[in-house]
GROMACS .gro file of C-alpha atoms in nm:
model
  323
    1MET     CA    1  -2.351  -1.668   1.464
    2ILE     CA    2  -2.456  -1.312   1.378
    3VAL     CA    3  -2.160  -1.089   1.463
    4ASP     CA    4  -2.323  -0.757   1.379
    5LYS     CA    5  -2.629  -0.620   1.203
    6ALA     CA    6  -2.725  -0.263   1.121
    7ILE     CA    7  -2.913  -0.043   0.875
    8TYR     CA    8  -2.725   0.236   0.698
    9ALA     CA    9  -2.903   0.543   0.563
   10GLY     CA   10  -2.737   0.864   0.450
   11GLY     CA   11  -2.397   0.730   0.552
   12LYS     CA   12  -2.507   0.676   0.913
   13ARG     CA   13  -2.559   0.360   1.114
   14ARG     CA   14  -2.888   0.264   1.274
   15ASP     CA   15  -2.878  -0.033   1.510
   16ILE     CA   16  -3.146  -0.299   1.477
   17GLU     CA   17  -3.362  -0.384   1.774
   18GLY     CA   18  -3.593  -0.681   1.754
   19ASP     CA   19  -3.697  -0.841   1.426
   20ILE     CA   20  -3.466  -0.767   1.134
   21SER     CA   21  -3.733  -0.757   0.864
   22ASP     CA   22  -3.958  -0.522   1.062
   23ALA     CA   23  -3.675  -0.281   1.132
   24PHE     CA   24  -3.570  -0.291   0.768
   25ASP     CA   25  -3.923  -0.223   0.644
   26LEU     CA   26  -3.949   0.081   0.874
   27ALA     CA   27  -3.613   0.209   0.751
   28ARG     CA   28  -3.724   0.177   0.388
   29GLU     CA   29  -4.021   0.398   0.458
   30ASP     CA   30  -3.785   0.678   0.564
   31GLY     CA   31  -3.588   0.669   0.238
   32GLU     CA   32  -3.289   0.502   0.072
   33CYS     CA   33  -3.098   0.265   0.297
   34PHE     CA   34  -2.936  -0.077   0.304
   35LEU     CA   35  -2.903  -0.357   0.554
   36TRP     CA   36  -2.568  -0.517   0.646
   37ILE     CA   37  -2.567  -0.847   0.834
   38GLY     CA   38  -2.232  -1.003   0.931
   39LEU     CA   39  -2.209  -1.370   1.022
   40PHE     CA   40  -1.921  -1.589   1.139
   41GLU     CA   41  -1.928  -1.959   1.053
   42PRO     CA   42  -2.308  -1.994   1.080
   43ASP     CA   43  -2.476  -2.334   1.090
   44GLU     CA   44  -2.771  -2.424   0.869
   45ASP     CA   45  -3.035  -2.319   1.122
   46GLU     CA   46  -2.877  -1.977   1.181
   47PHE     CA   47  -2.837  -1.904   0.813
   48GLU     CA   48  -3.185  -2.029   0.733
   49LEU     CA   49  -3.331  -1.729   0.918
   50VAL     CA   50  -3.125  -1.483   0.711
   51LYS     CA   51  -3.199  -1.669   0.389
   52ASP     CA   52  -3.574  -1.652   0.449
   53GLU     CA   53  -3.564  -1.285   0.551
   54LEU     CA   54  -3.378  -1.176   0.236
   55ASN     CA   55  -3.499  -1.448  -0.001
   56LEU     CA   56  -3.150  -1.573  -0.084
   57HIS     CA   57  -3.106  -1.849  -0.341
   58PRO     CA   58  -3.081  -2.199  -0.182
   59LEU     CA   59  -2.769  -2.296  -0.380
   60ALA     CA   60  -2.581  -1.984  -0.272
   61ALA     CA   61  -2.699  -2.035   0.085
   62GLU     CA   62  -2.567  -2.391   0.078
   63ASP     CA   63  -2.226  -2.266  -0.039
   64ALA     CA   64  -2.218  -2.006   0.238
   65VAL     CA   65  -2.273  -2.266   0.511
   66SER     CA   66  -2.045  -2.541   0.376
   67ALA     CA   67  -1.761  -2.306   0.265
   68HIS     CA   68  -1.459  -2.449   0.077
   69GLN     CA   69  -1.548  -2.258  -0.239
   70ARG     CA   70  -1.311  -2.117  -0.498
   71PRO     CA   71  -1.297  -1.738  -0.546
   72LYS     CA   72  -1.580  -1.651  -0.785
   73MET     CA   73  -1.870  -1.422  -0.864
   74GLU     CA   74  -2.214  -1.558  -0.953
   75ARG     CA   75  -2.557  -1.408  -0.998
   76TYR     CA   76  -2.871  -1.558  -0.850
   77ASP     CA   77  -3.178  -1.363  -0.965
   78ASP     CA   78  -3.126  -1.010  -0.828
   79THR     CA   79  -2.850  -1.112  -0.585
   80LEU     CA   80  -2.478  -1.108  -0.653
   81PHE     CA   81  -2.277  -1.381  -0.477
   82VAL     CA   82  -1.902  -1.322  -0.436
   83VAL     CA   83  -1.652  -1.557  -0.272
   84LEU     CA   84  -1.313  -1.432  -0.149
   85LYS     CA   85  -1.028  -1.633   0.000
   86THR     CA   86  -0.868  -1.479   0.308
   87LEU     CA   87  -0.505  -1.537   0.405
   88ALA     CA   88  -0.332  -1.510   0.741
   89TYR     CA   89   0.042  -1.562   0.797
   90VAL     CA   90   0.147  -1.764   1.104
   91ASP     CA   91   0.488  -1.644   1.229
   92LYS     CA   92   0.569  -1.949   1.442
   93THR     CA   93   0.526  -2.204   1.163
   94SER     CA   94   0.562  -1.984   0.851
   95ASP     CA   95   0.232  -2.132   0.733
   96ILE     CA   96  -0.045  -1.950   0.550
   97GLU     CA   97  -0.393  -2.011   0.691
   98VAL     CA   98  -0.674  -1.986   0.438
   99GLY     CA   99  -1.028  -1.876   0.517
  100GLU     CA  100  -1.326  -1.748   0.321
  101ILE     CA  101  -1.553  -1.447   0.306
  102MET     CA  102  -1.879  -1.477   0.113
  103VAL     CA  103  -2.074  -1.168   0.019
  104PHE     CA  104  -2.441  -1.160  -0.082
  105LEU     CA  105  -2.508  -0.826  -0.250
  106GLY     CA  106  -2.861  -0.710  -0.326
  107ARG     CA  107  -3.008  -0.374  -0.420
  108ASP     CA  108  -3.054  -0.271  -0.059
  109PHE     CA  109  -2.881  -0.535   0.150
  110VAL     CA  110  -2.547  -0.706   0.195
  111VAL     CA  111  -2.470  -1.022   0.391
  112THR     CA  112  -2.112  -1.118   0.474
  113VAL     CA  113  -2.031  -1.470   0.589
  114ARG     CA  114  -1.682  -1.532   0.723
  115HIS     CA  115  -1.508  -1.867   0.772
  116GLY     CA  116  -1.167  -1.893   0.939
  117ALA     CA  117  -0.981  -1.666   1.179
  118GLY     CA  118  -0.824  -1.443   0.913
  119ASN     CA  119  -0.950  -1.099   0.808
  120PRO     CA  120  -1.209  -1.007   1.073
  121LEU     CA  121  -1.453  -0.756   0.929
  122GLY     CA  122  -1.497  -0.540   1.240
  123PRO     CA  123  -1.227  -0.294   1.124
  124VAL     CA  124  -1.385  -0.285   0.777
  125ARG     CA  125  -1.723  -0.190   0.923
  126LYS     CA  126  -1.559   0.075   1.143
  127ARG     CA  127  -1.371   0.218   0.844
  128LEU     CA  128  -1.690   0.247   0.643
  129GLU     CA  129  -1.883   0.404   0.929
  130ASP     CA  130  -1.609   0.666   0.956
  131ASN     CA  131  -1.649   0.747   0.586
  132PRO     CA  132  -2.011   0.854   0.519
  133GLU     CA  133  -1.924   0.960   0.165
  134LEU     CA  134  -1.815   0.607   0.076
  135LEU     CA  135  -2.114   0.457   0.257
  136GLY     CA  136  -2.334   0.681   0.044
  137HIS     CA  137  -2.266   0.450  -0.250
  138GLY     CA  138  -2.484   0.189  -0.080
  139ALA     CA  139  -2.432  -0.183  -0.038
  140THR     CA  140  -2.168  -0.196  -0.311
  141ALA     CA  141  -1.939   0.010  -0.083
  142VAL     CA  142  -1.932  -0.286   0.156
  143LEU     CA  143  -1.822  -0.521  -0.121
  144TYR     CA  144  -1.547  -0.279  -0.218
  145ALA     CA  145  -1.426  -0.239   0.141
  146VAL     CA  146  -1.418  -0.616   0.196
  147CYS     CA  147  -1.225  -0.673  -0.128
  148ASP     CA  148  -0.983  -0.395  -0.039
  149GLU     CA  149  -0.917  -0.541   0.306
  150VAL     CA  150  -0.863  -0.892   0.169
  151VAL     CA  151  -0.624  -0.774  -0.106
  152ASP     CA  152  -0.430  -0.555   0.139
  153ARG     CA  153  -0.382  -0.863   0.354
  154TYR     CA  154  -0.251  -1.046   0.047
  155GLY     CA  155   0.021  -0.780   0.023
  156VAL     CA  156   0.123  -0.834   0.386
  157VAL     CA  157   0.141  -1.211   0.340
  158ALA     CA  158   0.341  -1.170   0.017
  159HIS     CA  159   0.599  -0.964   0.208
  160GLU     CA  160   0.626  -1.231   0.480
  161VAL     CA  161   0.675  -1.501   0.216
  162GLU     CA  162   0.951  -1.292   0.056
  163VAL     CA  163   1.128  -1.271   0.394
  164ASP     CA  164   1.109  -1.652   0.425
  165ILE     CA  165   1.254  -1.697   0.076
  166ILE     CA  166   1.546  -1.465   0.159
  167GLY     CA  167   1.610  -1.674   0.472
  168LEU     CA  168   1.613  -1.993   0.264
  169GLU     CA  169   1.854  -1.839   0.013
  170ARG     CA  170   2.098  -1.758   0.293
  171ALA     CA  171   2.066  -2.108   0.434
  172VAL     CA  172   2.128  -2.267   0.094
  173PHE     CA  173   2.455  -2.079   0.038
  174ASP     CA  174   2.578  -2.120   0.396
  175PRO     CA  175   2.860  -2.383   0.388
  176ASN     CA  176   2.759  -2.515   0.731
  177ALA     CA  177   2.383  -2.516   0.668
  178ARG     CA  178   2.165  -2.821   0.711
  179ASP     CA  179   1.963  -2.976   0.430
  180VAL     CA  180   1.668  -2.738   0.369
  181THR     CA  181   1.504  -2.928   0.084
  182ALA     CA  182   1.195  -3.003   0.294
  183ASP     CA  183   1.167  -2.635   0.395
  184ILE     CA  184   1.181  -2.525   0.031
  185TYR     CA  185   0.908  -2.769  -0.070
  186SER     CA  186   0.694  -2.664   0.228
  187LEU     CA  187   0.719  -2.296   0.136
  188LYS     CA  188   0.652  -2.377  -0.229
  189ARG     CA  189   0.327  -2.548  -0.126
  190GLU     CA  190   0.230  -2.236   0.068
  191VAL     CA  191   0.302  -2.016  -0.235
  192LEU     CA  192   0.089  -2.239  -0.459
  193GLU     CA  193  -0.192  -2.218  -0.204
  194PHE     CA  194  -0.146  -1.840  -0.205
  195ARG     CA  195  -0.181  -1.837  -0.584
  196SER     CA  196  -0.498  -2.048  -0.574
  197ALA     CA  197  -0.649  -1.787  -0.339
  198GLU     CA  198  -0.556  -1.466  -0.524
  199ASP     CA  199  -0.531  -1.559  -0.891
  200PRO     CA  200  -0.902  -1.649  -0.950
  201LEU     CA  201  -1.001  -1.315  -0.794
  202VAL     CA  202  -0.837  -1.121  -1.080
  203PRO     CA  203  -1.109  -1.194  -1.341
  204VAL     CA  204  -1.379  -1.121  -1.081
  205LEU     CA  205  -1.248  -0.769  -1.024
  206GLN     CA  206  -1.186  -0.722  -1.395
  207GLU     CA  207  -1.554  -0.789  -1.463
  208ILE     CA  208  -1.648  -0.517  -1.214
  209VAL     CA  209  -1.393  -0.267  -1.345
  210LYS     CA  210  -1.510  -0.322  -1.704
  211GLY     CA  211  -1.861  -0.217  -1.599
  212ARG     CA  212  -2.023  -0.556  -1.646
  213VAL     CA  213  -2.168  -0.558  -1.292
  214ALA     CA  214  -2.448  -0.303  -1.277
  215GLU     CA  215  -2.461  -0.295  -0.896
  216CYS     CA  216  -2.102  -0.166  -0.880
  217GLY     CA  217  -2.136   0.110  -1.138
  218SER     CA  218  -2.082   0.395  -0.891
  219THR     CA  219  -1.777   0.233  -0.730
  220ARG     CA  220  -1.584   0.120  -1.038
  221GLU     CA  221  -1.299   0.362  -0.964
  222TYR     CA  222  -1.260   0.215  -0.618
  223PHE     CA  223  -1.250  -0.138  -0.754
  224ARG     CA  224  -0.993  -0.032  -1.014
  225ASP     CA  225  -0.758   0.061  -0.729
  226VAL     CA  226  -0.816  -0.280  -0.565
  227LEU     CA  227  -0.747  -0.453  -0.897
  228ASP     CA  228  -0.417  -0.265  -0.934
  229HIS     CA  229  -0.307  -0.386  -0.591
  230LEU     CA  230  -0.417  -0.741  -0.669
  231LEU     CA  231  -0.226  -0.749  -0.998
  232ARG     CA  232   0.085  -0.632  -0.814
  233VAL     CA  233   0.044  -0.914  -0.563
  234ASP     CA  234  -0.022  -1.160  -0.845
  235GLY     CA  235   0.310  -1.063  -1.002
  236GLN     CA  236   0.487  -1.102  -0.666
  237VAL     CA  237   0.344  -1.451  -0.618
  238ASP     CA  238   0.463  -1.555  -0.966
  239ALA     CA  239   0.808  -1.413  -0.889
  240HIS     CA  240   0.816  -1.598  -0.554
  241ASN     CA  241   0.730  -1.925  -0.724
  242GLU     CA  242   1.005  -1.880  -0.985
  243LEU     CA  243   1.256  -1.777  -0.719
  244LEU     CA  244   1.175  -2.085  -0.513
  245ASN     CA  245   1.235  -2.301  -0.821
  246SER     CA  246   1.576  -2.135  -0.861
  247VAL     CA  247   1.656  -2.178  -0.491
  248LEU     CA  248   1.565  -2.546  -0.507
  249THR     CA  249   1.777  -2.599  -0.820
  250ALA     CA  250   2.076  -2.425  -0.659
  251HIS     CA  251   2.030  -2.620  -0.337
  252LEU     CA  252   2.023  -2.956  -0.515
  253ALA     CA  253   2.329  -2.859  -0.721
  254LEU     CA  254   2.520  -2.759  -0.407
  255LEU     CA  255   2.416  -3.080  -0.234
  256GLY     CA  256   2.548  -3.277  -0.530
  257LYS     CA  257   2.873  -3.079  -0.525
  258ARG     CA  258   2.920  -3.140  -0.153
  259GLN     CA  259   2.850  -3.510  -0.197
  260ASN     CA  260   3.106  -3.524  -0.478
  261GLU     CA  261   3.360  -3.348  -0.257
  262ASP     CA  262   3.294  -3.598   0.022
  263MET     CA  263   3.337  -3.889  -0.220
  264ARG     CA  264   3.664  -3.743  -0.348
  265LYS     CA  265   3.798  -3.709   0.008
  266ILE     CA  266   3.696  -4.065   0.091
  267SER     CA  267   3.859  -4.193  -0.228
  268ALA     CA  268   4.177  -3.994  -0.158
  269TRP     CA  269   4.214  -4.132   0.194
  270ALA     CA  270   4.138  -4.482   0.065
  271ALA     CA  271   4.422  -4.446  -0.190
  272ILE     CA  272   4.665  -4.332   0.084
  273ILE     CA  273   4.566  -4.615   0.317
  274ALA     CA  274   4.590  -4.870   0.033
  275VAL     CA  275   4.971  -4.830   0.007
  276PRO     CA  276   5.070  -4.943   0.359
  277THR     CA  277   4.790  -5.199   0.350
  278ALA     CA  278   4.928  -5.354   0.032
  279ILE     CA  279   5.288  -5.362   0.158
  280ALA     CA  280   5.188  -5.500   0.495
  281GLY     CA  281   4.970  -5.758   0.325
  282ILE     CA  282   5.254  -5.879   0.102
  283TYR     CA  283   5.509  -5.910   0.384
  284GLY     CA  284   5.256  -6.064   0.617
  285MET     CA  285   5.205  -6.381   0.410
  286ASN     CA  286   5.455  -6.585   0.625
  287PHE     CA  287   5.664  -6.725   0.336
  288ASP     CA  288   6.027  -6.814   0.413
  289HIS     CA  289   6.172  -6.728   0.075
  290MET     CA  290   6.086  -6.364   0.011
  291PRO     CA  291   6.323  -6.085  -0.109
  292GLU     CA  292   6.499  -5.892   0.171
  293LEU     CA  293   6.307  -6.091   0.432
  294HIS     CA  294   6.607  -6.140   0.660
  295TRP     CA  295   6.761  -5.796   0.624
  296THR     CA  296   6.846  -5.629   0.952
  297ILE     CA  297   6.721  -5.297   0.820
  298GLY     CA  298   6.421  -5.453   0.642
  299TYR     CA  299   6.156  -5.355   0.895
  300PRO     CA  300   6.256  -4.988   0.937
  301LEU     CA  301   6.310  -4.965   0.560
  302VAL     CA  302   5.954  -5.085   0.486
  303ILE     CA  303   5.811  -4.847   0.745
  304ALA     CA  304   6.007  -4.560   0.591
  305VAL     CA  305   5.887  -4.652   0.238
  306MET     CA  306   5.527  -4.660   0.363
  307ALA     CA  307   5.563  -4.318   0.526
  308VAL     CA  308   5.730  -4.157   0.225
  309VAL     CA  309   5.475  -4.291  -0.022
  310CYS     CA  310   5.184  -4.183   0.202
  311VAL     CA  311   5.326  -3.831   0.243
  312VAL     CA  312   5.386  -3.796  -0.131
  313LEU     CA  313   5.032  -3.912  -0.210
  314PHE     CA  314   4.886  -3.680   0.055
  315ARG     CA  315   5.067  -3.376  -0.086
  316ARG     CA  316   4.972  -3.457  -0.446
  317LEU     CA  317   4.607  -3.516  -0.360
  318ARG     CA  318   4.588  -3.200  -0.149
  319LYS     CA  319   4.745  -2.995  -0.427
  320SER     CA  320   4.489  -3.128  -0.674
  321GLY     CA  321   4.200  -3.033  -0.441
  322TRP     CA  322   4.096  -3.382  -0.338
  323LEU     CA  323   4.186  -3.321   0.026
   0.00000   0.00000   0.00000
């Protein structure tokens, strides 16, 4: 569906009434302007109208409808096609939801296609409309603002992931904690998904900052700031991945240590129980001719020997750390 559509001239918005192409042609007659159409998860029929109006390339249009594209920048004739991955952190499940924003950038138009609930572009449009100087750079200002919003959201998600990692670290070193191996692997998958969203965007922004995208020549400084933020997030994601590896290694080592301690305790108690079991087994064989079998003090003496040996073993094993 078309979420919003407007023509921008001189840093000011002009709403479109009626046919888009007719309104755009009239605006062009008045001077420099650009058209911005925002869509949310359009179907083929809805996007076909926009594609025909702006003469978008069929391959790019197919990608915009089907989604599930990697972050990239491609050129189709005079149109620049940019794909961004959006991220949204879910507090209840600690999951990261991934969406997409696709931007078609022409000389005097921009089309944004959003998939997924993350990163709504209403605030981005409002921010640009409140900044006529930035809007004066034309359609490329929209691409900058979208990239800036997406990368800022990466920073928020990176902070939330860091909080989750700190929580896992505390759980790992808590003596009474449950086994959190599954939680570590789950968060590691989320971090890898995070990396697959942000890492491919780095070379895209580098191409713009290096001046290899003519459409963005007047906004290179703005994109440089976005690239700096993205590189910082990229470093954080790498650090999170390494830290999770360390947390997992420590957790498995502690699990092994606890299992060894449990085995030592079991073995120690088995050794203590073995003494009275052996003595009782020997004197319970019902033979008539056994040493001290008919002693009056035989029974209490055997019980006393069992108790003394068990106490001695218990103290020795406890002193050595087995109990």
